[in-house]
Coordinates of C-alpha atoms and ligand atoms in Angstrom, one line a residue:
M220 CA 108.7 62.8 104.8
K221 CA 106.7 64.8 101.9
I222 CA 107.6 67.8 99.6
V223 CA 105.4 69.7 97.3
Q224 CA 106.2 72.8 94.9
E225 CA 103.8 75.0 93.6
Q226 CA 104.2 78.2 91.5
W227 CA 102.8 81.2 93.1
T228 CA 103.5 83.7 90.7
E229 CA 106.4 85.3 88.8
V230 CA 108.6 88.3 89.4
D231 CA 110.8 90.1 86.5
G232 CA 109.6 86.7 84.5
R233 CA 110.8 84.7 87.3
P234 CA 109.0 81.8 88.9
I235 CA 108.0 82.3 92.7
I236 CA 108.0 78.4 93.9
A237 CA 106.3 77.5 97.4
Y238 CA 107.9 74.5 98.8
T239 CA 105.8 72.6 101.5
F240 CA 107.6 70.0 103.5
T241 CA 106.1 67.8 106.0
N242 CA 107.7 65.2 108.3
D243 CA 106.2 61.8 109.5
N244 CA 104.8 63.9 112.7
G245 CA 102.6 66.1 111.0
I246 CA 105.1 69.3 111.1
E247 CA 105.0 71.5 108.1
V248 CA 107.2 74.1 106.8
T249 CA 106.5 76.2 103.8
C250 CA 109.1 78.4 102.0
I251 CA 109.4 80.3 99.1
N252 CA 112.4 81.4 96.9
Y253 CA 112.0 85.1 97.1
G254 CA 113.9 86.2 99.9
C255 CA 114.1 82.4 101.3
I256 CA 111.0 83.4 103.1
I257 CA 109.3 80.9 105.9
T258 CA 105.6 81.6 105.6
K259 CA 104.5 78.8 107.5
I260 CA 105.5 76.5 110.3
V261 CA 102.6 74.1 111.3
T262 CA 103.2 72.5 114.9
P263 CA 100.6 70.8 117.5
D264 CA 99.7 72.3 120.7
R265 CA 99.1 70.1 123.8
H266 CA 95.7 69.4 122.3
G267 CA 97.0 68.0 119.1
N268 CA 96.0 71.2 117.5
Y269 CA 98.0 71.9 114.5
E270 CA 98.3 75.5 113.6
N271 CA 100.8 78.2 112.2
I272 CA 103.3 79.7 114.5
V273 CA 104.8 82.1 112.5
L274 CA 103.9 85.7 111.1
A275 CA 103.3 85.9 107.3
F276 CA 101.3 87.8 104.9
D277 CA 98.3 86.5 103.1
D278 CA 99.1 87.8 99.6
F279 CA 102.5 87.3 98.0
S280 CA 102.7 90.9 96.8
S281 CA 103.3 92.5 100.2
Y282 CA 106.4 90.8 100.4
L283 CA 107.6 92.5 97.4
T284 CA 106.9 96.1 99.6
N285 CA 109.4 97.5 102.5
H286 CA 108.0 94.9 104.9
P287 CA 109.2 93.9 108.5
Y288 CA 111.4 91.1 107.0
L289 CA 108.5 88.6 107.9
G290 CA 110.3 85.2 107.7
A291 CA 113.1 86.2 105.6
V292 CA 116.9 85.3 105.0
I293 CA 118.6 88.9 106.0
G294 CA 122.2 89.6 104.1
R295 CA 124.8 90.3 103.1
V296 CA 124.9 91.7 106.7
A297 CA 122.0 91.4 109.2
G298 CA 121.6 94.6 111.6
R299 CA 122.8 98.0 111.2
I300 CA 126.0 99.2 110.0
K301 CA 126.9 103.0 111.4
N302 CA 127.0 105.7 108.9
A303 CA 126.3 103.1 105.9
S304 CA 130.0 102.6 105.5
F305 CA 133.1 100.5 106.3
E306 CA 136.8 100.2 105.4
L307 CA 138.3 96.7 104.8
N308 CA 142.0 96.5 103.2
G309 CA 142.6 100.2 103.1
K310 CA 139.6 101.1 101.1
T311 CA 136.4 102.8 102.1
Y312 CA 133.0 101.0 101.2
T313 CA 129.5 103.0 100.9
L314 CA 126.5 101.0 101.2
Y315 CA 123.0 101.6 100.7
K316 CA 121.5 104.1 103.4
N317 CA 118.1 102.7 104.2
E318 CA 117.8 104.1 108.0
N319 CA 118.9 107.4 109.4
G320 CA 121.8 107.2 107.2
N321 CA 122.9 103.8 108.2
H322 CA 122.5 100.6 106.7
L323 CA 119.9 98.0 107.9
H324 CA 119.7 94.3 107.1
G325 CA 121.5 94.2 103.8
G326 CA 120.0 97.6 102.3
K327 CA 117.1 98.1 99.7
K328 CA 117.8 95.0 97.9
G329 CA 119.1 92.8 100.6
F330 CA 119.0 89.0 100.5
H331 CA 115.1 89.4 101.6
H332 CA 114.1 90.9 98.1
A333 CA 116.6 88.4 96.0
I334 CA 114.8 85.7 93.9
W335 CA 116.8 82.4 94.9
Q336 CA 117.1 79.3 92.8
G337 CA 115.2 76.7 94.8
A338 CA 115.7 72.8 94.9
G339 CA 113.7 70.4 96.8
F340 CA 114.7 67.2 98.5
S341 CA 113.3 64.3 100.1
R342 CA 115.3 61.4 101.9
K343 CA 114.6 58.7 104.3
D344 CA 115.0 60.7 107.5
E345 CA 114.9 64.3 106.3
V346 CA 113.2 66.6 103.8
G347 CA 113.7 70.3 102.4
V348 CA 115.0 72.7 100.0
Q349 CA 118.3 74.4 99.4
F350 CA 118.4 77.8 98.1
S351 CA 121.0 79.6 96.0
Y352 CA 121.9 83.0 95.4
T353 CA 125.0 84.9 93.8
S354 CA 125.1 88.6 95.0
P355 CA 127.2 90.2 92.6
D356 CA 130.4 92.4 93.2
G357 CA 129.0 95.9 94.3
E358 CA 125.5 94.9 95.3
E359 CA 124.1 97.4 97.9
G360 CA 127.8 98.8 97.9
Y361 CA 129.4 95.4 99.1
P362 CA 133.0 94.0 97.6
G363 CA 132.7 90.6 96.1
N364 CA 131.0 88.1 94.3
V365 CA 129.5 86.1 96.7
D366 CA 127.7 82.8 96.1
V367 CA 125.0 81.9 99.0
H368 CA 123.4 78.5 99.8
V369 CA 120.6 78.2 102.5
T370 CA 119.2 75.0 103.3
Y371 CA 116.3 74.4 105.2
T372 CA 116.2 70.6 106.7
L373 CA 113.2 69.0 108.5
N374 CA 113.6 65.8 110.2
N375 CA 111.5 63.4 112.1
Q376 CA 112.9 64.6 115.5
N377 CA 110.9 67.8 114.9
E378 CA 113.8 69.8 114.0
L379 CA 114.2 72.4 111.5
T380 CA 117.8 73.2 110.5
I381 CA 119.0 76.1 108.8
S382 CA 122.4 76.0 107.2
Y383 CA 124.2 78.9 105.8
R384 CA 127.2 78.8 103.6
A385 CA 128.8 81.6 101.6
T386 CA 132.0 82.0 99.7
S387 CA 133.6 85.1 98.1
D388 CA 136.2 86.2 95.5
K389 CA 136.9 89.4 97.5
D390 CA 137.3 89.9 101.4
T391 CA 133.6 91.0 102.5
P392 CA 131.4 91.2 105.4
I393 CA 128.8 88.8 105.7
T394 CA 126.3 88.2 108.5
L395 CA 123.2 85.7 107.8
T396 CA 120.4 85.2 109.7
N397 CA 116.4 84.3 109.6
H398 CA 114.2 87.4 110.5
T399 CA 110.9 84.7 111.2
Y400 CA 108.4 86.2 113.7
F401 CA 107.2 83.1 116.3
N402 CA 103.9 83.2 117.8
L403 CA 103.5 79.8 119.7
S404 CA 99.6 80.8 120.0
G405 CA 99.0 79.3 117.2
N406 CA 97.0 81.0 114.1
V407 CA 97.8 84.0 116.1
K408 CA 95.2 83.5 118.9
S409 CA 96.9 85.9 120.9
D410 CA 100.3 88.1 121.2
I411 CA 103.5 86.9 122.7
L412 CA 103.3 88.8 126.1
Q413 CA 102.6 85.5 128.2
H414 CA 105.4 83.6 126.1
Q415 CA 108.2 82.8 128.4
L416 CA 111.9 83.4 127.0
K417 CA 115.1 81.7 128.5
I418 CA 118.5 82.7 127.0
K419 CA 122.1 81.4 128.6
S420 CA 123.3 84.7 127.9
D421 CA 125.4 87.0 130.7
R422 CA 126.0 90.0 128.6
F423 CA 123.9 92.1 126.0
L424 CA 124.8 95.3 123.7
E425 CA 124.1 98.5 124.8
L426 CA 122.4 100.4 121.9
D427 CA 122.3 104.1 121.1
H428 CA 119.3 106.4 120.0
E429 CA 119.9 104.8 116.5
F430 CA 119.4 101.3 117.9
L431 CA 123.2 100.9 116.8
P432 CA 125.7 99.1 119.5
T433 CA 127.8 101.3 121.4
G434 CA 130.4 98.8 121.8
A435 CA 129.6 98.7 125.5
L436 CA 128.8 94.5 126.6
L437 CA 126.2 95.1 129.5
D438 CA 126.1 92.5 132.5
V439 CA 122.3 91.1 132.5
T440 CA 122.4 90.8 136.1
G441 CA 119.6 92.5 137.9
T442 CA 118.2 94.0 134.6
P443 CA 115.1 92.7 132.6
F444 CA 118.0 91.1 130.4
D445 CA 118.8 88.6 132.5
L446 CA 116.7 86.0 131.0
R447 CA 118.8 82.7 132.7
E448 CA 116.0 81.6 134.7
G449 CA 113.3 82.8 132.3
K450 CA 111.0 85.6 132.0
T451 CA 107.7 86.3 130.5
I452 CA 108.0 88.7 127.7
K453 CA 105.3 91.2 129.4
E454 CA 107.6 91.4 132.2
G455 CA 110.5 92.4 130.1
V456 CA 108.9 94.8 127.9
E457 CA 107.1 96.4 130.6
A458 CA 110.3 97.4 132.2
T459 CA 111.5 100.7 133.1
H460 CA 115.1 99.9 132.1
P461 CA 116.6 102.9 129.7
Q462 CA 117.4 99.8 127.4
I463 CA 114.0 98.6 127.1
V464 CA 112.3 102.2 127.0
S465 CA 114.6 103.5 124.4
V466 CA 113.8 101.0 121.6
G467 CA 110.1 101.5 122.2
Q468 CA 109.3 99.7 125.3
G469 CA 110.7 96.1 124.3
Y470 CA 113.8 94.1 123.1
D471 CA 115.8 94.9 119.9
H472 CA 119.1 93.8 121.5
P473 CA 121.6 91.5 120.5
F474 CA 122.6 88.7 123.6
L475 CA 125.9 87.2 123.7
L476 CA 125.5 83.3 124.3
N477 CA 127.4 81.7 126.9
T478 CA 127.1 78.3 124.9
H479 CA 126.3 76.3 122.0
H480 CA 124.0 73.8 120.8
D481 CA 123.0 73.4 124.6
E482 CA 119.2 74.5 124.4
E483 CA 120.7 78.2 124.7
I484 CA 117.2 79.9 123.7
V485 CA 114.0 78.4 124.9
L486 CA 110.7 80.0 124.1
L487 CA 107.6 78.5 125.4
D488 CA 103.9 79.7 125.3
P489 CA 102.3 78.2 128.8
E490 CA 98.6 78.3 126.9
S491 CA 99.2 76.0 124.1
G492 CA 102.1 74.1 125.8
R493 CA 104.5 74.9 122.6
T494 CA 107.9 74.9 122.7
L495 CA 110.8 76.3 120.4
I496 CA 114.4 75.5 121.2
V497 CA 117.0 77.4 119.2
E498 CA 120.2 76.3 119.0
T499 CA 123.3 77.9 117.2
D500 CA 127.1 78.0 116.4
E501 CA 126.7 81.9 116.3
P502 CA 128.1 84.4 119.0
G503 CA 124.9 86.0 119.4
V504 CA 121.0 86.3 119.1
V505 CA 119.0 89.7 118.4
V506 CA 115.8 89.3 120.5
Y507 CA 113.2 91.6 118.7
T508 CA 109.5 91.8 120.5
G509 CA 107.8 93.3 117.4
N510 CA 108.0 96.6 118.9
Q511 CA 107.7 98.3 115.5
L512 CA 105.0 95.9 113.9
P513 CA 103.3 98.6 111.9
S514 CA 98.9 97.9 112.3
E515 CA 98.7 99.1 108.4
I516 CA 100.1 95.5 107.5
K517 CA 97.9 92.5 107.6
V518 CA 99.5 89.3 108.8
N519 CA 97.6 85.8 109.4
G520 CA 94.4 87.6 108.1
A521 CA 94.4 90.5 110.7
P522 CA 96.3 93.6 111.5
A523 CA 99.7 93.5 112.7
R524 CA 100.4 94.8 116.0
K525 CA 103.0 95.3 118.6
Y526 CA 104.5 92.3 120.7
L527 CA 102.8 89.9 117.9
G528 CA 105.4 88.2 117.3
I529 CA 109.0 87.7 118.5
C530 CA 112.4 87.3 116.3
L531 CA 115.5 85.2 117.6
E532 CA 117.9 86.4 115.0
T533 CA 120.9 84.1 115.5
Q534 CA 124.0 86.0 114.3
A535 CA 127.3 87.6 114.6
L536 CA 127.3 90.8 116.5
P537 CA 125.7 94.0 114.6
D538 CA 127.9 96.4 113.1
A539 CA 130.7 94.3 114.1
V540 CA 132.9 96.3 111.0
H541 CA 133.2 98.9 113.6
H542 CA 133.9 96.9 116.7
S543 CA 137.2 95.3 116.8
H544 CA 136.4 93.7 120.1
F545 CA 133.3 91.7 118.7
P546 CA 133.7 88.7 116.6
S547 CA 134.8 89.5 113.2
C548 CA 132.3 89.1 110.3
I549 CA 134.8 89.5 107.5
L550 CA 134.6 86.4 105.0
R551 CA 138.1 86.2 103.5
A552 CA 138.6 85.6 99.8
G553 CA 138.1 82.0 98.9
E554 CA 137.1 80.9 102.7
M555 CA 133.7 79.5 103.4
Y556 CA 131.3 81.3 105.6
S557 CA 129.5 78.5 107.4
S558 CA 126.7 78.8 110.1
V559 CA 124.1 76.7 111.5
T560 CA 120.9 77.3 113.6
K561 CA 118.5 74.6 114.6
Y562 CA 114.6 74.7 115.8
T563 CA 113.3 72.2 117.6
F564 CA 109.4 72.0 118.0
R565 CA 108.2 70.4 121.2
V566 CA 105.1 70.3 123.4
H567 CA 105.2 70.9 127.2
E568 CA 103.0 68.8 128.9
E569 CA 100.7 70.5 131.7
G570 CA 102.3 70.5 135.1
E571 CA 105.5 69.3 133.3
R572 CA 108.6 71.1 135.1
Ligands
G6D164 C1 113.3 97.7 113.5 O1 115.1 97.8 115.1 C2 114.2 96.9 114.3 C3 115.1 95.8 113.9 O2 115.8 95.2 114.7 C4 114.0 94.9 113.0 O3 114.9 93.7 112.4 C5 113.0 95.7 112.2 O4 112.4 96.8 112.7 C6 112.2 94.6 111.5 O5 114.1 98.2 112.7

């Protein structure tokens, strides 16, 4: 187990530190205290080639722009909030409008643009970093002073666990997630179209033309959203289903998970053999196939492009403040918000079932 800290630069006079931690099997993770952004996860393919499996900028300054949330923790509320407003305890709150008059991914200065306090740690069987941030009352329009802690922990079972905890001095909505784009080909040798995705989910949320949930929970049976037996991303994104077409010929949808910590989400790249298992205590996962990755930005040394990475954003359901039949996203004053998502990295041997 090893951890190395390196100051990359400063923002507003505050150091931006990169934490690189490695387990005894050579799995390596790099993240920075700006937005808790994961900039590298290095894992082996079936031939023992260690390569980066996440999309990242080559220069830090790109993370200061309005970018597609590469690798970042998202908050206070991941996803969209209709009309950038909600009512809570009889009061109406207005949030920053950053997309079509709606609020997306925490607004202009969401958690992905915050400078967090980092503290690396290395124990016998685990290594990682804890990030902390206090979101002041009124930030982006949200009520309450919110203390947030995000901990990345890597162990020798090749598991990277993300633990989220938050407390607030006022009732406030909280939905945290990580927006890493995975590409298991390694060093972005190809796009994700041949990746196979399996999700234990019977229902997904219908989205409207602004990508907001309509409130309808649709049965996946007989649709491209039925991933219970696994599908290639290509098969899904090339479907003519209206929901696939309406988000730009891809997935950008919340799936309700049938089960938790039960290998409920499995992504496999048959070419490299790399397998990512995602397990969570969250009610859902937003699957985003990079439909809008802009070619103007360069990631991993090359122009970005559609379907270059896939996000598996485990989280509460988007716009839950406006849908009483969704699990609540309200953190009550003085209570503890906690959430865990675990990524397990494996190699699928050729011919293995
Ligand atoms: C687009 O609709 C998608 C979001 O789900 C995604 O998080 C963002 O791009 C990066 O807005």
